[in-house]
Amino acid sequence: MRRRLSLACCLLAAAGSALGASPTPPSLLGVSLVPGPGGASLSVPMQIVILLTLLTLLPAVIMSVTPFLRLTVVLHFLRQALGTQATPSNQVLVGLALFLTVLIMQPVATEVYAKGWAPIERGELTLEQGFQEGTKPLKAFLMRFAREKDVRLFLEITRAPAPRSPADLELRVLIPAYILSELKTGFQIGALLFLPFLVIDLVVASVTLSIGMIQLPPVMLSAPFKVLLFVLVDGWNLVVGSLMKSFY
């Protein structure tokens, strides 16, 4: 009898502790939802996985949604026009383009943080609202350089309805339109950079052929003249200054 009473007491105690305990959050594949003041939110492991996934996409975003695209295209065209092969190296050109990109995008990034991320940290906006507010400065930057023809092309491809105003354009339309526009602008600037060096190549080639000097290729003879011309006119200052002014 005593054993039965003790067993019943243990069962009642276990039931009471189970009823009084907080319910366990639902989990899926080891990822649980944690209750919070604004409702259920993702657990810390899931947040880390999402953050690492976004970090893998960060290089592609930097290369395509910033002035980095135009800068690298123009700098590589300039190196080809000079005919210096691997000087400056790819690391130098990419580093220069990266620092110039940070300088140009700093006001946009500051505005995105102030309007999007900071209110989320203070709990004033939800994640969706913060994303909508934070993408507005980025959209304004992309719309400044995206051509209307490219925007219309991707509106037709995505079959999205025509927006009432440019501010209503979605990022899935603006980003590829911006990339196409920047590629065209970069190629236009690169073609203009080629013209003076092409004239030097033509002059050197015509002179060497007229005097019968065919042992040396004209490219080797014109390279020092092109570098000398570029240095005399302070070419790096002109090219970088013109690129930076094109974004302001």
PDB file of C-alpha atoms in Angstrom:
ATOM      1  CA  MET A   1       0.000   0.000   0.000  1.00  0.00           C
ATOM      2  CA  ARG A   2       2.787   2.349   0.924  1.00  0.00           C
ATOM      3  CA  ARG A   3       4.568   1.613  -2.332  1.00  0.00           C
ATOM      4  CA  ARG A   4       1.406   2.475  -4.273  1.00  0.00           C
ATOM      5  CA  LEU A   5       1.005   5.768  -2.385  1.00  0.00           C
ATOM      6  CA  SER A   6       4.617   6.743  -2.974  1.00  0.00           C
ATOM      7  CA  LEU A   7       4.319   5.869  -6.682  1.00  0.00           C
ATOM      8  CA  ALA A   8       1.148   7.972  -6.979  1.00  0.00           C
ATOM      9  CA  CYS A   9       2.850  10.921  -5.256  1.00  0.00           C
ATOM     10  CA  CYS A  10       5.778  10.702  -7.680  1.00  0.00           C
ATOM     11  CA  LEU A  11       3.437  10.661 -10.666  1.00  0.00           C
ATOM     12  CA  LEU A  12       1.502  13.669  -9.338  1.00  0.00           C
ATOM     13  CA  ALA A  13       4.734  15.591  -8.750  1.00  0.00           C
ATOM     14  CA  ALA A  14       5.981  14.807 -12.254  1.00  0.00           C
ATOM     15  CA  ALA A  15       2.649  15.886 -13.778  1.00  0.00           C
ATOM     16  CA  GLY A  16       2.669  19.113 -11.778  1.00  0.00           C
ATOM     17  CA  SER A  17       6.208  19.974 -12.863  1.00  0.00           C
ATOM     18  CA  ALA A  18       5.317  19.228 -16.484  1.00  0.00           C
ATOM     19  CA  LEU A  19       2.240  21.480 -16.314  1.00  0.00           C
ATOM     20  CA  GLY A  20       4.115  24.289 -14.621  1.00  0.00           C
ATOM     21  CA  ALA A  21       7.088  24.208 -16.990  1.00  0.00           C
ATOM     22  CA  SER A  22       7.160  26.469 -20.005  1.00  0.00           C
ATOM     23  CA  PRO A  23       6.375  24.768 -23.312  1.00  0.00           C
ATOM     24  CA  THR A  24       9.359  23.777 -25.374  1.00  0.00           C
ATOM     25  CA  PRO A  25       9.715  25.803 -28.570  1.00  0.00           C
ATOM     26  CA  PRO A  26       9.046  23.987 -31.818  1.00  0.00           C
ATOM     27  CA  SER A  27      12.112  22.782 -33.629  1.00  0.00           C
ATOM     28  CA  LEU A  28      12.814  21.580 -37.144  1.00  0.00           C
ATOM     29  CA  LEU A  29      16.062  19.792 -37.978  1.00  0.00           C
ATOM     30  CA  GLY A  30      17.593  21.124 -34.777  1.00  0.00           C
ATOM     31  CA  VAL A  31      16.543  24.748 -35.480  1.00  0.00           C
ATOM     32  CA  SER A  32      14.147  26.115 -32.891  1.00  0.00           C
ATOM     33  CA  LEU A  33      11.998  29.213 -32.643  1.00  0.00           C
ATOM     34  CA  VAL A  34      12.643  31.216 -29.489  1.00  0.00           C
ATOM     35  CA  PRO A  35       9.736  33.229 -28.009  1.00  0.00           C
ATOM     36  CA  GLY A  36      10.466  36.925 -27.806  1.00  0.00           C
ATOM     37  CA  PRO A  37       8.662  40.196 -27.073  1.00  0.00           C
ATOM     38  CA  GLY A  38       7.591  40.581 -30.687  1.00  0.00           C
ATOM     39  CA  GLY A  39       6.695  36.929 -31.201  1.00  0.00           C
ATOM     40  CA  ALA A  40       8.722  33.878 -32.114  1.00  0.00           C
ATOM     41  CA  SER A  41      12.175  34.563 -33.513  1.00  0.00           C
ATOM     42  CA  LEU A  42      14.968  32.433 -34.908  1.00  0.00           C
ATOM     43  CA  SER A  43      17.368  30.803 -32.509  1.00  0.00           C
ATOM     44  CA  VAL A  44      21.024  31.810 -32.337  1.00  0.00           C
ATOM     45  CA  PRO A  45      22.356  28.849 -34.410  1.00  0.00           C
ATOM     46  CA  MET A  46      19.923  29.629 -37.222  1.00  0.00           C
ATOM     47  CA  GLN A  47      20.881  33.304 -37.129  1.00  0.00           C
ATOM     48  CA  ILE A  48      24.552  32.333 -37.433  1.00  0.00           C
ATOM     49  CA  VAL A  49      23.799  30.094 -40.439  1.00  0.00           C
ATOM     50  CA  ILE A  50      21.881  32.898 -42.172  1.00  0.00           C
ATOM     51  CA  LEU A  51      24.669  35.386 -41.404  1.00  0.00           C
ATOM     52  CA  LEU A  52      27.352  33.091 -42.838  1.00  0.00           C
ATOM     53  CA  THR A  53      25.231  32.540 -45.964  1.00  0.00           C
ATOM     54  CA  LEU A  54      24.903  36.284 -46.473  1.00  0.00           C
ATOM     55  CA  LEU A  55      28.646  36.743 -45.982  1.00  0.00           C
ATOM     56  CA  THR A  56      29.325  34.333 -48.852  1.00  0.00           C
ATOM     57  CA  LEU A  57      27.222  36.563 -51.117  1.00  0.00           C
ATOM     58  CA  LEU A  58      28.946  39.751 -49.932  1.00  0.00           C
ATOM     59  CA  PRO A  59      31.782  39.740 -52.542  1.00  0.00           C
ATOM     60  CA  ALA A  60      29.274  39.394 -55.400  1.00  0.00           C
ATOM     61  CA  VAL A  61      27.211  42.250 -53.965  1.00  0.00           C
ATOM     62  CA  ILE A  62      30.265  44.502 -53.630  1.00  0.00           C
ATOM     63  CA  MET A  63      31.383  43.766 -57.191  1.00  0.00           C
ATOM     64  CA  SER A  64      27.984  44.267 -58.843  1.00  0.00           C
ATOM     65  CA  VAL A  65      25.909  46.755 -56.807  1.00  0.00           C
ATOM     66  CA  THR A  66      28.620  49.356 -56.181  1.00  0.00           C
ATOM     67  CA  PRO A  67      30.908  51.576 -58.298  1.00  0.00           C
ATOM     68  CA  PHE A  68      33.496  48.777 -58.048  1.00  0.00           C
ATOM     69  CA  LEU A  69      32.206  47.397 -61.360  1.00  0.00           C
ATOM     70  CA  ARG A  70      32.852  50.532 -63.404  1.00  0.00           C
ATOM     71  CA  LEU A  71      36.155  51.249 -61.684  1.00  0.00           C
ATOM     72  CA  THR A  72      37.638  47.814 -62.356  1.00  0.00           C
ATOM     73  CA  VAL A  73      36.490  47.785 -65.989  1.00  0.00           C
ATOM     74  CA  VAL A  74      38.040  51.203 -66.680  1.00  0.00           C
ATOM     75  CA  LEU A  75      41.306  50.432 -64.871  1.00  0.00           C
ATOM     76  CA  HIS A  76      41.770  47.181 -66.784  1.00  0.00           C
ATOM     77  CA  PHE A  77      41.057  48.978 -70.073  1.00  0.00           C
ATOM     78  CA  LEU A  78      43.665  51.563 -69.099  1.00  0.00           C
ATOM     79  CA  ARG A  79      46.289  48.890 -68.442  1.00  0.00           C
ATOM     80  CA  GLN A  80      45.565  47.277 -71.803  1.00  0.00           C
ATOM     81  CA  ALA A  81      45.772  50.637 -73.567  1.00  0.00           C
ATOM     82  CA  LEU A  82      49.167  51.322 -71.991  1.00  0.00           C
ATOM     83  CA  GLY A  83      50.380  47.908 -73.128  1.00  0.00           C
ATOM     84  CA  THR A  84      52.194  47.256 -69.842  1.00  0.00           C
ATOM     85  CA  GLN A  85      50.869  43.678 -69.609  1.00  0.00           C
ATOM     86  CA  ALA A  86      50.693  42.904 -65.845  1.00  0.00           C
ATOM     87  CA  THR A  87      51.774  46.297 -64.490  1.00  0.00           C
ATOM     88  CA  PRO A  88      50.035  47.403 -62.303  1.00  0.00           C
ATOM     89  CA  SER A  89      49.091  43.946 -61.075  1.00  0.00           C
ATOM     90  CA  ASN A  90      45.523  42.778 -60.593  1.00  0.00           C
ATOM     91  CA  GLN A  91      45.883  43.077 -56.817  1.00  0.00           C
ATOM     92  CA  VAL A  92      46.857  46.735 -57.093  1.00  0.00           C
ATOM     93  CA  LEU A  93      44.003  47.578 -59.459  1.00  0.00           C
ATOM     94  CA  VAL A  94      41.433  45.712 -57.349  1.00  0.00           C
ATOM     95  CA  GLY A  95      42.746  47.330 -54.165  1.00  0.00           C
ATOM     96  CA  LEU A  96      42.547  50.808 -55.696  1.00  0.00           C
ATOM     97  CA  ALA A  97      39.019  50.159 -56.974  1.00  0.00           C
ATOM     98  CA  LEU A  98      37.968  48.784 -53.578  1.00  0.00           C
ATOM     99  CA  PHE A  99      39.169  51.816 -51.615  1.00  0.00           C
ATOM    100  CA  LEU A 100      37.578  54.198 -54.113  1.00  0.00           C
ATOM    101  CA  THR A 101      34.336  52.211 -53.803  1.00  0.00           C
ATOM    102  CA  VAL A 102      34.391  52.551 -50.012  1.00  0.00           C
ATOM    103  CA  LEU A 103      34.908  56.309 -50.380  1.00  0.00           C
ATOM    104  CA  ILE A 104      31.958  56.664 -52.762  1.00  0.00           C
ATOM    105  CA  MET A 105      29.575  54.328 -50.929  1.00  0.00           C
ATOM    106  CA  GLN A 106      30.268  55.605 -47.400  1.00  0.00           C
ATOM    107  CA  PRO A 107      27.361  58.130 -47.364  1.00  0.00           C
ATOM    108  CA  VAL A 108      24.977  55.510 -48.773  1.00  0.00           C
ATOM    109  CA  ALA A 109      26.074  52.893 -46.222  1.00  0.00           C
ATOM    110  CA  THR A 110      25.708  55.393 -43.375  1.00  0.00           C
ATOM    111  CA  GLU A 111      22.179  56.242 -44.482  1.00  0.00           C
ATOM    112  CA  VAL A 112      21.257  52.560 -44.838  1.00  0.00           C
ATOM    113  CA  TYR A 113      22.465  51.889 -41.292  1.00  0.00           C
ATOM    114  CA  ALA A 114      20.645  54.914 -39.860  1.00  0.00           C
ATOM    115  CA  LYS A 115      17.328  54.141 -41.545  1.00  0.00           C
ATOM    116  CA  GLY A 116      17.361  50.344 -41.529  1.00  0.00           C
ATOM    117  CA  TRP A 117      19.628  48.575 -39.073  1.00  0.00           C
ATOM    118  CA  ALA A 118      19.681  51.059 -36.184  1.00  0.00           C
ATOM    119  CA  PRO A 119      15.849  51.115 -35.754  1.00  0.00           C
ATOM    120  CA  ILE A 120      15.827  47.293 -35.767  1.00  0.00           C
ATOM    121  CA  GLU A 121      18.410  47.202 -32.985  1.00  0.00           C
ATOM    122  CA  ARG A 122      16.343  49.653 -30.945  1.00  0.00           C
ATOM    123  CA  GLY A 123      13.211  47.596 -31.525  1.00  0.00           C
ATOM    124  CA  GLU A 124      11.413  50.419 -33.336  1.00  0.00           C
ATOM    125  CA  LEU A 125      10.963  48.477 -36.586  1.00  0.00           C
ATOM    126  CA  THR A 126      10.500  44.845 -37.469  1.00  0.00           C
ATOM    127  CA  LEU A 127      12.991  43.063 -39.702  1.00  0.00           C
ATOM    128  CA  GLU A 128      10.776  43.459 -42.774  1.00  0.00           C
ATOM    129  CA  GLN A 129      10.115  47.144 -42.101  1.00  0.00           C
ATOM    130  CA  GLY A 130      13.806  47.777 -41.491  1.00  0.00           C
ATOM    131  CA  PHE A 131      14.678  46.078 -44.774  1.00  0.00           C
ATOM    132  CA  GLN A 132      12.184  48.239 -46.656  1.00  0.00           C
ATOM    133  CA  GLU A 133      13.518  51.435 -45.093  1.00  0.00           C
ATOM    134  CA  GLY A 134      17.154  50.423 -45.425  1.00  0.00           C
ATOM    135  CA  THR A 135      16.922  49.647 -49.138  1.00  0.00           C
ATOM    136  CA  LYS A 136      15.551  53.105 -50.008  1.00  0.00           C
ATOM    137  CA  PRO A 137      18.991  54.838 -50.053  1.00  0.00           C
ATOM    138  CA  LEU A 138      20.418  51.955 -52.092  1.00  0.00           C
ATOM    139  CA  LYS A 139      17.547  52.181 -54.570  1.00  0.00           C
ATOM    140  CA  ALA A 140      18.100  55.933 -54.905  1.00  0.00           C
ATOM    141  CA  PHE A 141      21.787  55.313 -55.682  1.00  0.00           C
ATOM    142  CA  LEU A 142      21.046  52.606 -58.246  1.00  0.00           C
ATOM    143  CA  MET A 143      18.368  54.697 -59.976  1.00  0.00           C
ATOM    144  CA  ARG A 144      20.843  57.523 -60.535  1.00  0.00           C
ATOM    145  CA  PHE A 145      22.963  55.350 -62.840  1.00  0.00           C
ATOM    146  CA  ALA A 146      20.540  52.744 -64.221  1.00  0.00           C
ATOM    147  CA  ARG A 147      19.407  53.608 -67.732  1.00  0.00           C
ATOM    148  CA  GLU A 148      15.711  53.700 -68.479  1.00  0.00           C
ATOM    149  CA  LYS A 149      16.208  51.324 -71.426  1.00  0.00           C
ATOM    150  CA  ASP A 150      17.790  48.675 -69.184  1.00  0.00           C
ATOM    151  CA  VAL A 151      15.099  49.087 -66.533  1.00  0.00           C
ATOM    152  CA  ARG A 152      12.413  48.617 -69.184  1.00  0.00           C
ATOM    153  CA  LEU A 153      14.175  45.484 -70.429  1.00  0.00           C
ATOM    154  CA  PHE A 154      14.112  43.780 -67.031  1.00  0.00           C
ATOM    155  CA  LEU A 155      10.546  44.898 -66.390  1.00  0.00           C
ATOM    156  CA  GLU A 156       9.610  42.987 -69.546  1.00  0.00           C
ATOM    157  CA  ILE A 157      11.726  39.955 -68.578  1.00  0.00           C
ATOM    158  CA  THR A 158      10.275  39.697 -65.064  1.00  0.00           C
ATOM    159  CA  ARG A 159       6.795  40.643 -66.318  1.00  0.00           C
ATOM    160  CA  ALA A 160       6.480  43.023 -63.397  1.00  0.00           C
ATOM    161  CA  PRO A 161       3.799  45.723 -63.535  1.00  0.00           C
ATOM    162  CA  ALA A 162       4.939  49.203 -64.478  1.00  0.00           C
ATOM    163  CA  PRO A 163       5.702  51.179 -61.294  1.00  0.00           C
ATOM    164  CA  ARG A 164       3.905  54.390 -60.531  1.00  0.00           C
ATOM    165  CA  SER A 165       7.200  56.122 -59.735  1.00  0.00           C
ATOM    166  CA  PRO A 166      10.909  55.184 -59.910  1.00  0.00           C
ATOM    167  CA  ALA A 167      10.900  54.688 -56.127  1.00  0.00           C
ATOM    168  CA  ASP A 168       8.504  51.752 -56.561  1.00  0.00           C
ATOM    169  CA  LEU A 169      11.002  49.732 -58.616  1.00  0.00           C
ATOM    170  CA  GLU A 170      12.071  46.462 -57.033  1.00  0.00           C
ATOM    171  CA  LEU A 171      15.671  45.485 -56.410  1.00  0.00           C
ATOM    172  CA  ARG A 172      15.332  42.446 -58.690  1.00  0.00           C
ATOM    173  CA  VAL A 173      14.816  44.901 -61.562  1.00  0.00           C
ATOM    174  CA  LEU A 174      17.149  47.686 -60.451  1.00  0.00           C
ATOM    175  CA  ILE A 175      20.235  45.579 -59.731  1.00  0.00           C
ATOM    176  CA  PRO A 176      20.616  43.873 -63.165  1.00  0.00           C
ATOM    177  CA  ALA A 177      19.673  47.133 -64.916  1.00  0.00           C
ATOM    178  CA  TYR A 178      22.382  48.939 -62.943  1.00  0.00           C
ATOM    179  CA  ILE A 179      24.951  46.252 -63.845  1.00  0.00           C
ATOM    180  CA  LEU A 180      24.208  46.561 -67.575  1.00  0.00           C
ATOM    181  CA  SER A 181      24.353  50.349 -67.406  1.00  0.00           C
ATOM    182  CA  GLU A 182      27.678  50.306 -65.577  1.00  0.00           C
ATOM    183  CA  LEU A 183      29.154  47.853 -68.067  1.00  0.00           C
ATOM    184  CA  LYS A 184      28.182  50.111 -70.954  1.00  0.00           C
ATOM    185  CA  THR A 185      29.566  53.201 -69.218  1.00  0.00           C
ATOM    186  CA  GLY A 186      32.818  51.403 -68.377  1.00  0.00           C
ATOM    187  CA  PHE A 187      33.286  50.261 -71.970  1.00  0.00           C
ATOM    188  CA  GLN A 188      32.588  53.770 -73.267  1.00  0.00           C
ATOM    189  CA  ILE A 189      35.231  55.273 -70.975  1.00  0.00           C
ATOM    190  CA  GLY A 190      37.648  52.481 -71.882  1.00  0.00           C
ATOM    191  CA  ALA A 191      37.189  53.143 -75.605  1.00  0.00           C
ATOM    192  CA  LEU A 192      37.963  56.838 -75.072  1.00  0.00           C
ATOM    193  CA  LEU A 193      41.097  55.938 -73.130  1.00  0.00           C
ATOM    194  CA  PHE A 194      42.283  53.751 -76.000  1.00  0.00           C
ATOM    195  CA  LEU A 195      42.160  56.521 -78.633  1.00  0.00           C
ATOM    196  CA  PRO A 196      45.310  58.565 -77.766  1.00  0.00           C
ATOM    197  CA  PHE A 197      47.388  55.424 -77.251  1.00  0.00           C
ATOM    198  CA  LEU A 198      46.058  53.981 -80.501  1.00  0.00           C
ATOM    199  CA  VAL A 199      47.325  57.076 -82.324  1.00  0.00           C
ATOM    200  CA  ILE A 200      50.808  56.498 -80.867  1.00  0.00           C
ATOM    201  CA  ASP A 201      50.707  52.850 -81.988  1.00  0.00           C
ATOM    202  CA  LEU A 202      49.735  53.876 -85.521  1.00  0.00           C
ATOM    203  CA  VAL A 203      52.472  56.524 -85.754  1.00  0.00           C
ATOM    204  CA  VAL A 204      55.179  54.185 -84.455  1.00  0.00           C
ATOM    205  CA  ALA A 205      54.036  51.345 -86.731  1.00  0.00           C
ATOM    206  CA  SER A 206      54.033  53.579 -89.822  1.00  0.00           C
ATOM    207  CA  VAL A 207      57.502  54.978 -89.017  1.00  0.00           C
ATOM    208  CA  THR A 208      59.058  51.552 -88.409  1.00  0.00           C
ATOM    209  CA  LEU A 209      57.573  50.162 -91.610  1.00  0.00           C
ATOM    210  CA  SER A 210      58.695  53.159 -93.658  1.00  0.00           C
ATOM    211  CA  ILE A 211      62.325  52.783 -92.569  1.00  0.00           C
ATOM    212  CA  GLY A 212      62.216  49.007 -92.983  1.00  0.00           C
ATOM    213  CA  MET A 213      62.696  48.244 -89.294  1.00  0.00           C
ATOM    214  CA  ILE A 214      60.773  45.014 -89.056  1.00  0.00           C
ATOM    215  CA  GLN A 215      62.974  43.132 -86.597  1.00  0.00           C
ATOM    216  CA  LEU A 216      61.300  44.685 -83.550  1.00  0.00           C
ATOM    217  CA  PRO A 217      57.496  44.641 -83.147  1.00  0.00           C
ATOM    218  CA  PRO A 218      55.929  48.134 -83.103  1.00  0.00           C
ATOM    219  CA  VAL A 219      54.272  47.387 -79.747  1.00  0.00           C
ATOM    220  CA  MET A 220      57.642  47.181 -77.992  1.00  0.00           C
ATOM    221  CA  LEU A 221      58.727  50.496 -79.471  1.00  0.00           C
ATOM    222  CA  SER A 222      55.475  52.333 -78.734  1.00  0.00           C
ATOM    223  CA  ALA A 223      55.184  51.170 -75.104  1.00  0.00           C
ATOM    224  CA  PRO A 224      57.811  53.603 -73.713  1.00  0.00           C
ATOM    225  CA  PHE A 225      56.232  56.514 -75.587  1.00  0.00           C
ATOM    226  CA  LYS A 226      52.781  55.665 -74.228  1.00  0.00           C
ATOM    227  CA  VAL A 227      54.054  55.390 -70.666  1.00  0.00           C
ATOM    228  CA  LEU A 228      55.970  58.655 -71.043  1.00  0.00           C
ATOM    229  CA  LEU A 229      52.885  60.453 -72.369  1.00  0.00           C
ATOM    230  CA  PHE A 230      50.753  59.044 -69.537  1.00  0.00           C
ATOM    231  CA  VAL A 231      53.241  60.187 -66.906  1.00  0.00           C
ATOM    232  CA  LEU A 232      53.703  63.665 -68.418  1.00  0.00           C
ATOM    233  CA  VAL A 233      49.966  64.418 -68.384  1.00  0.00           C
ATOM    234  CA  ASP A 234      49.622  62.977 -64.842  1.00  0.00           C
ATOM    235  CA  GLY A 235      47.318  60.282 -66.157  1.00  0.00           C
ATOM    236  CA  TRP A 236      46.478  58.553 -62.875  1.00  0.00           C
ATOM    237  CA  ASN A 237      45.232  61.809 -61.383  1.00  0.00           C
ATOM    238  CA  LEU A 238      43.131  62.548 -64.458  1.00  0.00           C
ATOM    239  CA  VAL A 239      41.626  59.067 -64.753  1.00  0.00           C
ATOM    240  CA  VAL A 240      40.848  58.551 -61.056  1.00  0.00           C
ATOM    241  CA  GLY A 241      39.604  62.124 -60.668  1.00  0.00           C
ATOM    242  CA  SER A 242      37.277  61.813 -63.662  1.00  0.00           C
ATOM    243  CA  LEU A 243      35.944  58.458 -62.413  1.00  0.00           C
ATOM    244  CA  MET A 244      35.235  59.830 -58.960  1.00  0.00           C
ATOM    245  CA  LYS A 245      33.527  62.945 -60.335  1.00  0.00           C
ATOM    246  CA  SER A 246      31.302  60.768 -62.515  1.00  0.00           C
ATOM    247  CA  PHE A 247      29.627  59.409 -59.369  1.00  0.00           C
ATOM    248  CA  TYR A 248      28.886  62.771 -57.766  1.00  0.00           C
TER     249      TYR A 248
END
